[in-house]
mmCIF file of C-alpha atoms and ligand atoms in Angstrom:
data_model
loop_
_atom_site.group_PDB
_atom_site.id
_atom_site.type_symbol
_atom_site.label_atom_id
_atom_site.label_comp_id
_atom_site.label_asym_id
_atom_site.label_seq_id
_atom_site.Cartn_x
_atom_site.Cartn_y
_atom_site.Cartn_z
ATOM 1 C CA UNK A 172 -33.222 2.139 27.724
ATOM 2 C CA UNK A 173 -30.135 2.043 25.988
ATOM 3 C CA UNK A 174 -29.576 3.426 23.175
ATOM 4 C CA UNK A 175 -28.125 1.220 19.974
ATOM 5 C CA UNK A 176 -25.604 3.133 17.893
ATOM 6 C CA UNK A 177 -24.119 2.763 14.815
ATOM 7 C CA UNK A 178 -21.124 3.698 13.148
ATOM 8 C CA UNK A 179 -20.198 3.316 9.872
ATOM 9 C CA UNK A 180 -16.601 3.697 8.876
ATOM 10 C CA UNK A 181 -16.135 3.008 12.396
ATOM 11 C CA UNK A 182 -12.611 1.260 12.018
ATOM 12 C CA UNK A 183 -11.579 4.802 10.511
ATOM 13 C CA UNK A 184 -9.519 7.303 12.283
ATOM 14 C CA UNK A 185 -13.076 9.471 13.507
ATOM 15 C CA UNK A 186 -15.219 6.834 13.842
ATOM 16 C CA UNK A 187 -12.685 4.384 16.249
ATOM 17 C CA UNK A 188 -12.564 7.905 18.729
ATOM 18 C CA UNK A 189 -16.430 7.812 18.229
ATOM 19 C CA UNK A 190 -16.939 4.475 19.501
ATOM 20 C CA UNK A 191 -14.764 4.651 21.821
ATOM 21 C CA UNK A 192 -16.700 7.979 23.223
ATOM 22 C CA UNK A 193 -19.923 5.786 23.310
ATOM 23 C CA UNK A 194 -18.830 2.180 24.662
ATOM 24 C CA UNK A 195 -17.626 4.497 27.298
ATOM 25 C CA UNK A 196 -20.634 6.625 27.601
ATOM 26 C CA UNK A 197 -23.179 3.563 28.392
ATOM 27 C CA UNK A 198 -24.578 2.868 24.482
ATOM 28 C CA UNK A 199 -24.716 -0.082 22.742
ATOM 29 C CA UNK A 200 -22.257 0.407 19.292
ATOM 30 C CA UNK A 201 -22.448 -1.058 16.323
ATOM 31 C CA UNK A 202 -19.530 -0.461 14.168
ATOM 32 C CA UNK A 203 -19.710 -1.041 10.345
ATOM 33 C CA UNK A 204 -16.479 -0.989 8.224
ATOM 34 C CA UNK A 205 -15.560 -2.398 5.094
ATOM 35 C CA UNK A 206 -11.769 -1.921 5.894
ATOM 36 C CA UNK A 207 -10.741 0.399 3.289
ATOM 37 C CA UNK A 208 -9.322 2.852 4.560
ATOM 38 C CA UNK A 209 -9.509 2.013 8.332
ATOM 39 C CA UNK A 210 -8.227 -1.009 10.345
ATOM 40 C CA UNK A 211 -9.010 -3.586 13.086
ATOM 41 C CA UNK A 212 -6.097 -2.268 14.921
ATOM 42 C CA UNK A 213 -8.383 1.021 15.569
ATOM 43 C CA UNK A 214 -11.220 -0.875 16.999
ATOM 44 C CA UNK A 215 -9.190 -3.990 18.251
ATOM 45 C CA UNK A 216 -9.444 -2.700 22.388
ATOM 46 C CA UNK A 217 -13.375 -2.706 22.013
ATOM 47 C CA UNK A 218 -13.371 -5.762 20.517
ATOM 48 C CA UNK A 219 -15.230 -8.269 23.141
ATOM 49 C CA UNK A 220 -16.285 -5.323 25.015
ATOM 50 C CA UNK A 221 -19.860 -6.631 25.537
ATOM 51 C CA UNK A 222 -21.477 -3.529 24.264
ATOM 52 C CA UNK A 223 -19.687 -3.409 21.273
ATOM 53 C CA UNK A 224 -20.204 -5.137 17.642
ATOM 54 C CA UNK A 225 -18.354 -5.154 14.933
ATOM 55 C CA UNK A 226 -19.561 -5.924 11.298
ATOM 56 C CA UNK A 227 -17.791 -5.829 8.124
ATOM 57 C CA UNK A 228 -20.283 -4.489 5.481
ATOM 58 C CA UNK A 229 -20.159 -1.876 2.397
ATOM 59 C CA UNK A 230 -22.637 0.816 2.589
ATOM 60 C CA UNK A 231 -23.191 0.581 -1.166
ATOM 61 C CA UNK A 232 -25.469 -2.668 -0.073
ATOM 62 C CA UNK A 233 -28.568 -2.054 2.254
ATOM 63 C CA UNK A 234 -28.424 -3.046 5.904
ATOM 64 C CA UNK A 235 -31.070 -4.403 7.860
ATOM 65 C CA UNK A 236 -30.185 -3.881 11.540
ATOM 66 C CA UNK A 237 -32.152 -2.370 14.621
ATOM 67 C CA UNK A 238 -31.121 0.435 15.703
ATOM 68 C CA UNK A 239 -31.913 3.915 17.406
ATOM 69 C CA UNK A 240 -29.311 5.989 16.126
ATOM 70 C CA UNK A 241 -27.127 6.574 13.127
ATOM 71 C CA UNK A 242 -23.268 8.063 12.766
ATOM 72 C CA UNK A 243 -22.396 8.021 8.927
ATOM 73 C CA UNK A 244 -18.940 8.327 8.366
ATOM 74 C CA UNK A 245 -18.030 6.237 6.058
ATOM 75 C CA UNK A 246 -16.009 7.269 3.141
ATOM 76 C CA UNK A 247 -12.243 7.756 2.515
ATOM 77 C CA UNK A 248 -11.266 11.098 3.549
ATOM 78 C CA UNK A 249 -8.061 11.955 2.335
ATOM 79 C CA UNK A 250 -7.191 13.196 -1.029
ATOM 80 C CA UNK A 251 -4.930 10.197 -2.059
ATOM 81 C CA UNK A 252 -7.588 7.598 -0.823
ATOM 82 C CA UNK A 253 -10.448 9.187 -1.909
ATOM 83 C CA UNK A 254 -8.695 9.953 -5.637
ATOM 84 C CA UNK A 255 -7.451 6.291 -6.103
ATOM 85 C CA UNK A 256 -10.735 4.813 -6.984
ATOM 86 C CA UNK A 257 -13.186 7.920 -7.655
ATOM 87 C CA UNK A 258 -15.926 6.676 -9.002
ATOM 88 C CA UNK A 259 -15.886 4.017 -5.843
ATOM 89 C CA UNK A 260 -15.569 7.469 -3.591
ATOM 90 C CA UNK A 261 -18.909 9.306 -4.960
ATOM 91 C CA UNK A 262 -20.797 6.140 -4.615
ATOM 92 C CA UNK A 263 -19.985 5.602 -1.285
ATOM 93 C CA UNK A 264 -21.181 8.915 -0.434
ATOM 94 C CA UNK A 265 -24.169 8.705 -2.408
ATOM 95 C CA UNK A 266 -25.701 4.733 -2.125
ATOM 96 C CA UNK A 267 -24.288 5.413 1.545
ATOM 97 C CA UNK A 268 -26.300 8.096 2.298
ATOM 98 C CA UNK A 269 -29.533 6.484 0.625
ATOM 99 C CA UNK A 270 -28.915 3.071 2.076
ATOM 100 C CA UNK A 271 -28.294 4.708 5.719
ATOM 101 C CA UNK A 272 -31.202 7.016 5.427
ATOM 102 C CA UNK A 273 -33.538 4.258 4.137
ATOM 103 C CA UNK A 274 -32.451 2.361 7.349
ATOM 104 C CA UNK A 275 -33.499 5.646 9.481
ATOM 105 C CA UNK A 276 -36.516 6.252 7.655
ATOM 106 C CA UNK A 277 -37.686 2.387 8.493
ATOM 107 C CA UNK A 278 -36.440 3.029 12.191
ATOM 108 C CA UNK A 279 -37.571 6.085 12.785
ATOM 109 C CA UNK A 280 -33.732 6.564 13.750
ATOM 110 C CA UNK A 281 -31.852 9.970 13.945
ATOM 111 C CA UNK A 282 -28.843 9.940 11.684
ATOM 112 C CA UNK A 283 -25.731 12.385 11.765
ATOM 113 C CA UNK A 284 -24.159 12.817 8.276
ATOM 114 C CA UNK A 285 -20.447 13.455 8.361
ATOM 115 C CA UNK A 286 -20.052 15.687 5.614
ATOM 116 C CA UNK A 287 -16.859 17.916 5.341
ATOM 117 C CA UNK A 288 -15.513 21.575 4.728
ATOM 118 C CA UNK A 289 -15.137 20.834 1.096
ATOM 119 C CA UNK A 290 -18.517 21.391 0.176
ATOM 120 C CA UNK A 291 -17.187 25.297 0.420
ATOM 121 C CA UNK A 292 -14.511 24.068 -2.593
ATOM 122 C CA UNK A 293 -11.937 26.733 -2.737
ATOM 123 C CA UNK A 294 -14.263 29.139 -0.493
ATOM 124 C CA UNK A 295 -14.309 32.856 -1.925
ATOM 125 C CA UNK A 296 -16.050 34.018 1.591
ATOM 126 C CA UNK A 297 -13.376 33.507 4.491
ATOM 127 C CA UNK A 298 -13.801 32.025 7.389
ATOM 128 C CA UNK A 299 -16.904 30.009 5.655
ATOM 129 C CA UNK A 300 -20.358 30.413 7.522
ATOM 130 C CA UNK A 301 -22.962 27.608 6.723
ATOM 131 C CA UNK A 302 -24.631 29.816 4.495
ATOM 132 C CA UNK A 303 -22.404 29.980 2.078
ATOM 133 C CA UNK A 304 -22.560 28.115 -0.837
ATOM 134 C CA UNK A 305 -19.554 27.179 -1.804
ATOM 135 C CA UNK A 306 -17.094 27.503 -5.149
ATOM 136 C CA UNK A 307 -16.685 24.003 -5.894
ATOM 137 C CA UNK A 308 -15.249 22.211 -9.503
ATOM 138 C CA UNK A 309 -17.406 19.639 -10.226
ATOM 139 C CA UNK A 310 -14.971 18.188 -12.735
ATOM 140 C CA UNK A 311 -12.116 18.393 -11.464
ATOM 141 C CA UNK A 312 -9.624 15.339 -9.148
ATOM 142 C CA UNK A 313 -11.302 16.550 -6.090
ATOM 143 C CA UNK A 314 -15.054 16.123 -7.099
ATOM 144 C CA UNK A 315 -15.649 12.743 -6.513
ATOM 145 C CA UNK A 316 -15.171 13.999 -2.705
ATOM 146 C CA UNK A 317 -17.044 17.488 -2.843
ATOM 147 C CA UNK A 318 -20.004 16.446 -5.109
ATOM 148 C CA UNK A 319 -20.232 13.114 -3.534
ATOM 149 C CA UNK A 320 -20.653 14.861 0.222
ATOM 150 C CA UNK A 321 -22.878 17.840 -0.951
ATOM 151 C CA UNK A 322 -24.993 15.313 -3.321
ATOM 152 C CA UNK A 323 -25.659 13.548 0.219
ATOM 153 C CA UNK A 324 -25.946 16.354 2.055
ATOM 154 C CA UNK A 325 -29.163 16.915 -0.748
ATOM 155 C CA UNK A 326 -30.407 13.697 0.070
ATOM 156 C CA UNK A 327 -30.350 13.950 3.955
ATOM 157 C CA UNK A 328 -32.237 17.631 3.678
ATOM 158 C CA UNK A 329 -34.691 15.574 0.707
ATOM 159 C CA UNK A 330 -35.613 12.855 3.504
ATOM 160 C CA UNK A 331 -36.206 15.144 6.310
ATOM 161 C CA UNK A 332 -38.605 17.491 4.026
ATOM 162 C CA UNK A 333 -39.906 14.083 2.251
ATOM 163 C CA UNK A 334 -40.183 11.699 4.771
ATOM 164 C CA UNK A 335 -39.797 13.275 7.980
ATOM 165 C CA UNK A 336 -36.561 11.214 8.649
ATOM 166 C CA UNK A 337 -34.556 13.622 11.791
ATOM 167 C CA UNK A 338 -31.417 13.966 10.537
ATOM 168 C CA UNK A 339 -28.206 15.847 11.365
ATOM 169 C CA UNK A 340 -25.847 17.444 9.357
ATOM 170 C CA UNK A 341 -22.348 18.302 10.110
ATOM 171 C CA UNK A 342 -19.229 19.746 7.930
ATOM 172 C CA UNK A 343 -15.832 18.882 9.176
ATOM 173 C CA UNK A 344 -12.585 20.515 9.016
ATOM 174 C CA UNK A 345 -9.133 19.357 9.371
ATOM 175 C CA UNK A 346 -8.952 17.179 12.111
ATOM 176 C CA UNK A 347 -5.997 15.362 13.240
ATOM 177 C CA UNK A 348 -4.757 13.153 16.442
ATOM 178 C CA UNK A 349 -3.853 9.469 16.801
ATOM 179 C CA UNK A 350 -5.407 6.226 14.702
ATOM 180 C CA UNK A 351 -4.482 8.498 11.086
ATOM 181 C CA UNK A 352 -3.385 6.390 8.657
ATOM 182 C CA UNK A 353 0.478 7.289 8.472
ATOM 183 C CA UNK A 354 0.319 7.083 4.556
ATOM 184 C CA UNK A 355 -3.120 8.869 3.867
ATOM 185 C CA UNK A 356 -0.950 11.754 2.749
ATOM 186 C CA UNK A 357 -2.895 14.295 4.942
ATOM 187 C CA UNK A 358 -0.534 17.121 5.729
ATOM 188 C CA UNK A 359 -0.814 16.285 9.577
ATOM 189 C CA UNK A 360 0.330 12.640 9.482
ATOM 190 C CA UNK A 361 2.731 13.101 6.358
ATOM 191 C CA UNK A 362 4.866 15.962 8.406
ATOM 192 C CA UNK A 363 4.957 13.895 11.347
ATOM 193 C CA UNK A 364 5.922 10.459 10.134
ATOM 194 C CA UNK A 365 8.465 12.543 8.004
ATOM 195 C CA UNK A 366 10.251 14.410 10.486
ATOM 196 C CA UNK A 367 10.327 11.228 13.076
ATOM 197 C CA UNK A 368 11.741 8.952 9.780
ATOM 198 C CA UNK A 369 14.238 12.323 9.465
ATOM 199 C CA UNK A 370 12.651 12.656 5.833
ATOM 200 C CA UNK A 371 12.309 15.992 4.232
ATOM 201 C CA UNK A 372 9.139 17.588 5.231
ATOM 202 C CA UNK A 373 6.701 17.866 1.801
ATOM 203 C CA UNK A 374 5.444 21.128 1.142
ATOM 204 C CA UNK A 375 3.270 21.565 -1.702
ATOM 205 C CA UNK A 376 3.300 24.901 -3.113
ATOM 206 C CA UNK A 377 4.985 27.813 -1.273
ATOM 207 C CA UNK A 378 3.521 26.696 2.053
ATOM 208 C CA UNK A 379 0.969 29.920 2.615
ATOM 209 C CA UNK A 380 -2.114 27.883 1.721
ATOM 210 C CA UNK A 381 -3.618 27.780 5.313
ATOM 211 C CA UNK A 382 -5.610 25.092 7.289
ATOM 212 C CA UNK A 383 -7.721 25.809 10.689
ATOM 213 C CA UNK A 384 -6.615 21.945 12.499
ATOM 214 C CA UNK A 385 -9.021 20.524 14.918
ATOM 215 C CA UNK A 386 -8.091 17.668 17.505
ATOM 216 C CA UNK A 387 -10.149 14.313 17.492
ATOM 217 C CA UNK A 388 -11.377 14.804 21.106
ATOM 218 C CA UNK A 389 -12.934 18.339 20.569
ATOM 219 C CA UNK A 390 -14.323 17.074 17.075
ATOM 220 C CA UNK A 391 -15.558 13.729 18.916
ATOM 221 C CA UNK A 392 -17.560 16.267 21.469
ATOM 222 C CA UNK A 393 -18.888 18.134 18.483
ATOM 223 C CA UNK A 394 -20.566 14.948 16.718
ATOM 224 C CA UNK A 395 -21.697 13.809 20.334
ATOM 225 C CA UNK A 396 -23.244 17.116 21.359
ATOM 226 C CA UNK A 397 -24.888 17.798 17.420
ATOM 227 C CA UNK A 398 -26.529 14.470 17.768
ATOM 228 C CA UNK A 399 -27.961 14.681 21.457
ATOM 229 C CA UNK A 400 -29.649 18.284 21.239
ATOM 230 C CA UNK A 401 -33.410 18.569 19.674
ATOM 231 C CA UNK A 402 -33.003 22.093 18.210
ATOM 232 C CA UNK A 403 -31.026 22.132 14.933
ATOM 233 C CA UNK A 404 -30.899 19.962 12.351
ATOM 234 C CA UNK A 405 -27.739 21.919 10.762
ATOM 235 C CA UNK A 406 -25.569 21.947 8.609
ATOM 236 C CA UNK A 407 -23.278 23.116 11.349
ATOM 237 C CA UNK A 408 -19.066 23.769 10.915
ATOM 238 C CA UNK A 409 -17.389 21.731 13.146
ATOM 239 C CA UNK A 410 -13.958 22.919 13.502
ATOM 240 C CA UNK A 411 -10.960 25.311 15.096
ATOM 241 C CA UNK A 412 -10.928 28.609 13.799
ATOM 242 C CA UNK A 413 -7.807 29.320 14.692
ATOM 243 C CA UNK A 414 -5.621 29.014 11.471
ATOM 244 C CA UNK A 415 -2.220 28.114 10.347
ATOM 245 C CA UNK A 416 -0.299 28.143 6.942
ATOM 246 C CA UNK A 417 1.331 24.837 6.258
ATOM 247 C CA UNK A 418 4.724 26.026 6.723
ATOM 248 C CA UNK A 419 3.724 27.341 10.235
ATOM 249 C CA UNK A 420 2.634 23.561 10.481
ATOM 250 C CA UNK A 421 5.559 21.774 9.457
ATOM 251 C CA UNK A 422 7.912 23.981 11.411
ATOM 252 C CA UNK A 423 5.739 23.434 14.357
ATOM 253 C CA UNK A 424 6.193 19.575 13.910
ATOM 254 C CA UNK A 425 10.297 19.649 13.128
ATOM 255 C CA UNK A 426 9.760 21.880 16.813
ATOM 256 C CA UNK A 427 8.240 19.391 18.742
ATOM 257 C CA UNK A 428 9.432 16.463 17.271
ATOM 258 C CA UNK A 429 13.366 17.949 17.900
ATOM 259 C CA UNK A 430 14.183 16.836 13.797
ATOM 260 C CA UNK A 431 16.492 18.037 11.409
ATOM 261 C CA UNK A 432 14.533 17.570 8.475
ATOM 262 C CA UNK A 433 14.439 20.079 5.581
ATOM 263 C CA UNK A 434 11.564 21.387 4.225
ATOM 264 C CA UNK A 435 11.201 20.269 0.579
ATOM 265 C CA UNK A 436 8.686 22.168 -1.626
ATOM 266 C CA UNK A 437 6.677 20.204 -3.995
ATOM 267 C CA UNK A 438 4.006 21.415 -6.778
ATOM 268 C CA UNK A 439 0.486 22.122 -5.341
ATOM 269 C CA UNK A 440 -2.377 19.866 -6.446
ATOM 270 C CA UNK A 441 -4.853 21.098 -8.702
ATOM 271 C CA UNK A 442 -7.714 22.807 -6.919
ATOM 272 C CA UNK A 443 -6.181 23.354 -3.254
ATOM 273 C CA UNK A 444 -8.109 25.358 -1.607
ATOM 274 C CA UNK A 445 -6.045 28.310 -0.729
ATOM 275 C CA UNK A 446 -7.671 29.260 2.728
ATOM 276 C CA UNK A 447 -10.148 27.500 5.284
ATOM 277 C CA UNK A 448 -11.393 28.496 8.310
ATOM 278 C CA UNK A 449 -14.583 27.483 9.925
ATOM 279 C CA UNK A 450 -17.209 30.341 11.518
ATOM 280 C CA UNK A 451 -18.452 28.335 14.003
ATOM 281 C CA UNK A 452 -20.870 30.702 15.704
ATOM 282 C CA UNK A 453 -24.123 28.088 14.873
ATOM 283 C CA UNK A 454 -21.890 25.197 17.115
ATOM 284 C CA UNK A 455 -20.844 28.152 20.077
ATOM 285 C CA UNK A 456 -24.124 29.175 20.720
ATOM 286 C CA UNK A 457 -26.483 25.910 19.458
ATOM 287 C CA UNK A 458 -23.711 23.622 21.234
ATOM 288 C CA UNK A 459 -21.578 25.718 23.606
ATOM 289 C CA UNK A 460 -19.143 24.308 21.953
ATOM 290 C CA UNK A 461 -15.756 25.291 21.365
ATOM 291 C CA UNK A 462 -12.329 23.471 20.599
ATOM 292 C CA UNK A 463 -10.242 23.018 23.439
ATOM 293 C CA UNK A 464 -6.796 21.570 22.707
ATOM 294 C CA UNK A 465 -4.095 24.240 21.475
ATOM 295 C CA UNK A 466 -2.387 22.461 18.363
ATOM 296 C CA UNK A 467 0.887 22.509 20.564
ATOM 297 C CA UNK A 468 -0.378 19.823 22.606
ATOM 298 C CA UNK A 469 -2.280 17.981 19.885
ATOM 299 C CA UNK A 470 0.463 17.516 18.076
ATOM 300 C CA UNK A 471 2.269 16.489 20.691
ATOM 301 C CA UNK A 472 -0.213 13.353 21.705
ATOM 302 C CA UNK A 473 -0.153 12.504 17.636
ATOM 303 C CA UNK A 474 3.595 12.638 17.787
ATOM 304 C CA UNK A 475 3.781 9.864 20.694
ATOM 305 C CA UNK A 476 1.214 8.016 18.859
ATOM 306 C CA UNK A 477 3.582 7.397 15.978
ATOM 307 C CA UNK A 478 6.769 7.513 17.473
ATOM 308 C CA UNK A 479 5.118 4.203 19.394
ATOM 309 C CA UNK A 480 2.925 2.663 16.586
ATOM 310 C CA UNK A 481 5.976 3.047 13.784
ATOM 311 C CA UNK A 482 8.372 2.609 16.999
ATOM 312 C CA UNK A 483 10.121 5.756 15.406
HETATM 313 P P1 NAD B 666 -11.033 7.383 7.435
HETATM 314 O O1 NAD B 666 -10.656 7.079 6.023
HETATM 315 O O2 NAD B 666 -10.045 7.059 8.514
HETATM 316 O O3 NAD B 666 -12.401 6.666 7.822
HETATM 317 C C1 NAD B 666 -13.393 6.325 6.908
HETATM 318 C C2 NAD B 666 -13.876 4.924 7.241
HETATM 319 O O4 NAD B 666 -14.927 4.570 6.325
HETATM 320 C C3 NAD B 666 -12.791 3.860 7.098
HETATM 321 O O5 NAD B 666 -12.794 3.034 8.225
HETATM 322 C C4 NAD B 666 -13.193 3.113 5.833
HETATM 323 O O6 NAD B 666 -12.730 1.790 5.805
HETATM 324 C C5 NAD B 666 -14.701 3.241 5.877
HETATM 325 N N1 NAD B 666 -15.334 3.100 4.557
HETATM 326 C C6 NAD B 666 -14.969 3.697 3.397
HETATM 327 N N2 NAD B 666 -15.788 3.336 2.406
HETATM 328 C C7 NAD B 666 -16.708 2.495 2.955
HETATM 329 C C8 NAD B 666 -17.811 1.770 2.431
HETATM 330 N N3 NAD B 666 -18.150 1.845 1.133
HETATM 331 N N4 NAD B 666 -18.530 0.987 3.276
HETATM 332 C C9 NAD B 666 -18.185 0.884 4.590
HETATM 333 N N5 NAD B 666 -17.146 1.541 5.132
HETATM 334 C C10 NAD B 666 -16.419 2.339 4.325
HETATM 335 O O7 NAD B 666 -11.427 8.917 7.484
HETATM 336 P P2 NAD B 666 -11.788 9.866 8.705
HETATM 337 O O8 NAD B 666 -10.813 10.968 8.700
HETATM 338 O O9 NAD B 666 -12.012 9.096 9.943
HETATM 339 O O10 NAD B 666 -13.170 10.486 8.190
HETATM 340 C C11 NAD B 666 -14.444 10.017 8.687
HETATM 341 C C12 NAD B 666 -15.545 10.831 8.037
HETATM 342 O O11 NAD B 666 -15.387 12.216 8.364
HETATM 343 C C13 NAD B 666 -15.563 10.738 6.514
HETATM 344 O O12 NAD B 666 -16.900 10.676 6.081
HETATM 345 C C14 NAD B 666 -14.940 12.050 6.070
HETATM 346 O O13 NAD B 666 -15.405 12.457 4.820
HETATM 347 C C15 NAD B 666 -15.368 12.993 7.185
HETATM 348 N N6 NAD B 666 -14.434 14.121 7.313
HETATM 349 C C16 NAD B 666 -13.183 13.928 7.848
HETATM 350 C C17 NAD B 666 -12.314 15.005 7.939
HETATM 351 C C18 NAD B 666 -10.926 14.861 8.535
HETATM 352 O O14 NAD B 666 -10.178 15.862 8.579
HETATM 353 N N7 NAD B 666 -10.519 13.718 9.022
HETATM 354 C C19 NAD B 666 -12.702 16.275 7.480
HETATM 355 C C20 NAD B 666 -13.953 16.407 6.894
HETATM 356 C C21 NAD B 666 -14.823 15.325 6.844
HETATM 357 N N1 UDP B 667 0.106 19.393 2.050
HETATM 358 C C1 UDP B 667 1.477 19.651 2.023
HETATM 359 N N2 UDP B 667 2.323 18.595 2.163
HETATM 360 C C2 UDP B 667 1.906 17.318 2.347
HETATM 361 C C3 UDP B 667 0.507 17.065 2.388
HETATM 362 C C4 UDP B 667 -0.360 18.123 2.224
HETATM 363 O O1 UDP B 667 1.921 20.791 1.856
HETATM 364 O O2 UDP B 667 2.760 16.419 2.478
HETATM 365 C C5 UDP B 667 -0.817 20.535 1.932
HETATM 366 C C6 UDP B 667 -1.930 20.336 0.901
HETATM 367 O O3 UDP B 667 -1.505 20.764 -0.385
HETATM 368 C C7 UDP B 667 -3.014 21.243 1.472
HETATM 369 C C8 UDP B 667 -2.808 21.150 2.986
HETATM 370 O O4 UDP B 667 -1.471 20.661 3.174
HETATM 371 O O5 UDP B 667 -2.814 22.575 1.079
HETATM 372 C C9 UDP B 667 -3.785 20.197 3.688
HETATM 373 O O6 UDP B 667 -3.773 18.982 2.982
HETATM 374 P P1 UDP B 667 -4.583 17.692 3.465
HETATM 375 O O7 UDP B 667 -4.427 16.660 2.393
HETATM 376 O O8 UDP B 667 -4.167 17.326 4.843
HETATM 377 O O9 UDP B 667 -6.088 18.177 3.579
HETATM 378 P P2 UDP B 667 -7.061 19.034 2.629
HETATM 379 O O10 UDP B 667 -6.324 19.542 1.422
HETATM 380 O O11 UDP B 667 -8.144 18.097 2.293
HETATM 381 O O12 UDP B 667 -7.468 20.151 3.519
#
């Protein structure tokens, strides 16, 4: 039978790929969005499709809906979103989780968990295995993000030892490709838009902070093949390991792109982490799993996305 699916924050940048990937692959998907971050313009081509539904819902507010599996992603994921409104940010993780694991527990559903690499804070172990716990502020701009995602991260492992609910647990890094929101302010989208608009590129600090960037496809395969194997439960990295410093980043971009733009340096936000790179040995050898796209040509599908979206 076919299996029902649903995605919250599926209007988001992730979770419009991850439809896509399962419309495509034969399930039926139920998409739930509240719109605050992402947009009917990621979703609008599966809109009609006859396996796909689209409901606009919060996940602070239960949902009572039949289905077999569960993809939470929902919750603003960069910095500026997920600092405008904080407190809205940590409940969103948390009532999210419980409301979305109270739905699995009832169903007897598997449910991924989207959590993220910033449960490792600014990491003191580099790259950042899943056993490591992390060095995380929990007072500080950035908390409302970290504590929110490890808080449900507590709550998914509480639920599988409590009530037998078979979850899945996966920590994101930096992933980029088309469908981000050109103003999120992620580094990826900001150095783009600004070197198509011929704006000086934003650096914050000196540039040597470094990011390991992941493309949406390999990311999408990830979440796909973590939720279709029976063996591990996680949490599992999801990520490329192979690193970059932001200024390797934005001179890549003013490369490809073919722009003039200076580079302008800006103070760094409090509590940047200062290096990140995922050890994804659990995903190789649980998964076989392994990104594929270079950032070269990732960058260059993200360009044409907004040189055509912003008609830049
Ligand atoms: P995004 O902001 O594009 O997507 C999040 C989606 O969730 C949006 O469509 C938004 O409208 C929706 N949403 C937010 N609050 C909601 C609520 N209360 N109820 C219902 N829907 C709500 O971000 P994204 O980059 O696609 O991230 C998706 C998930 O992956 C997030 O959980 C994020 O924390 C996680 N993640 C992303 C990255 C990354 O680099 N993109 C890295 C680590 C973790
Ligand atoms: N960054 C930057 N210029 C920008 C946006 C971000 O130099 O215009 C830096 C930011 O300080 C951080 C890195 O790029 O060190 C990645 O930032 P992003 O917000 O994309 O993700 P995160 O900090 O959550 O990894």
């Amino acid at each position: 039978m076919t299996p029902t699916t649903l995605i919250t924050g599926g209007a988001g940048f992730i979770g419009s790929h991850l439809c896509e990937r399962l419309v495509d692959s034969g399930h039926e998907v139920l998409c739930v969005d509240n719109f605050y971050t992402g947009s009917k313009d990621n979703i609008r081509h599966l809109v009609g499709h006859k396996r796909f539904e689209l409901i606009r819902h919060d996940v602070w507010l239960p949902l009572y809906v039949e289905v077999d599996r569960i993809y939470n992603l929902a919750c603003p994921a960069s910095p500026i979103h997920y600092q405008n409104d904080p407190v809205s940010t940590t409940k969103t993780s948390v009532l999210g989780a419980i409301n979305m694991l109270g739905l699995a527990k009832r169903r007897r559903a598997r449910i991924l968990q989207a959590s993220t690499s910033e449960v490792y804070g600014d990491p003191k172990l580099h790259p950042q295995p899943e056993s490591y716990w992390g060095h995380v502020n929990p007072i500080g701009p950035r908390s409302c993000y970290d504590e929110g995602k490890r808080c449900a991260e507590t709550l998914f492992f509480d639920y599988h030892r409590q009530n037998g609910v078979d979850i899945r647990v996966v920590r994101l890094f930096n992933t980029y490709g088309p469908r981000m929101h050109p103003r999120d302010g992620r580094v990826v989208s900001n150095f783009i838009v600004q070197a198509l608009s011929g704006e000086p590129l934003t650096l914050y600090g000196d540039g040597s902070q470094s990011r390991s960037f992941c493309y949406v496809d390999d990311l999408v395969d990830g979440l796909v093949g973590m939720m279709d194997q029976d063996s591990e439960i996680g949490p599992m990295n999801l990520g490329n390991p192979v690193e970059f410093t932001i200024r390797q980043l934005a001179e890549e971009v003013l490369r490809l792109t073919g722009s003039k733009s200076p580079l302008e340096f800006r103070p760094l936000p409090q509590d940047d982490p200062v290096q990140r790179q995922p050890d994804i040995s659990l995903a190789r050898a649980t998964l076989g799993w392994t990104p594929k796209v270079a950032l070269e040509d990732g960058l260059k599908e993200t360009i044409a996305y907004f040189r055509k979206t912003l008609a830049l």
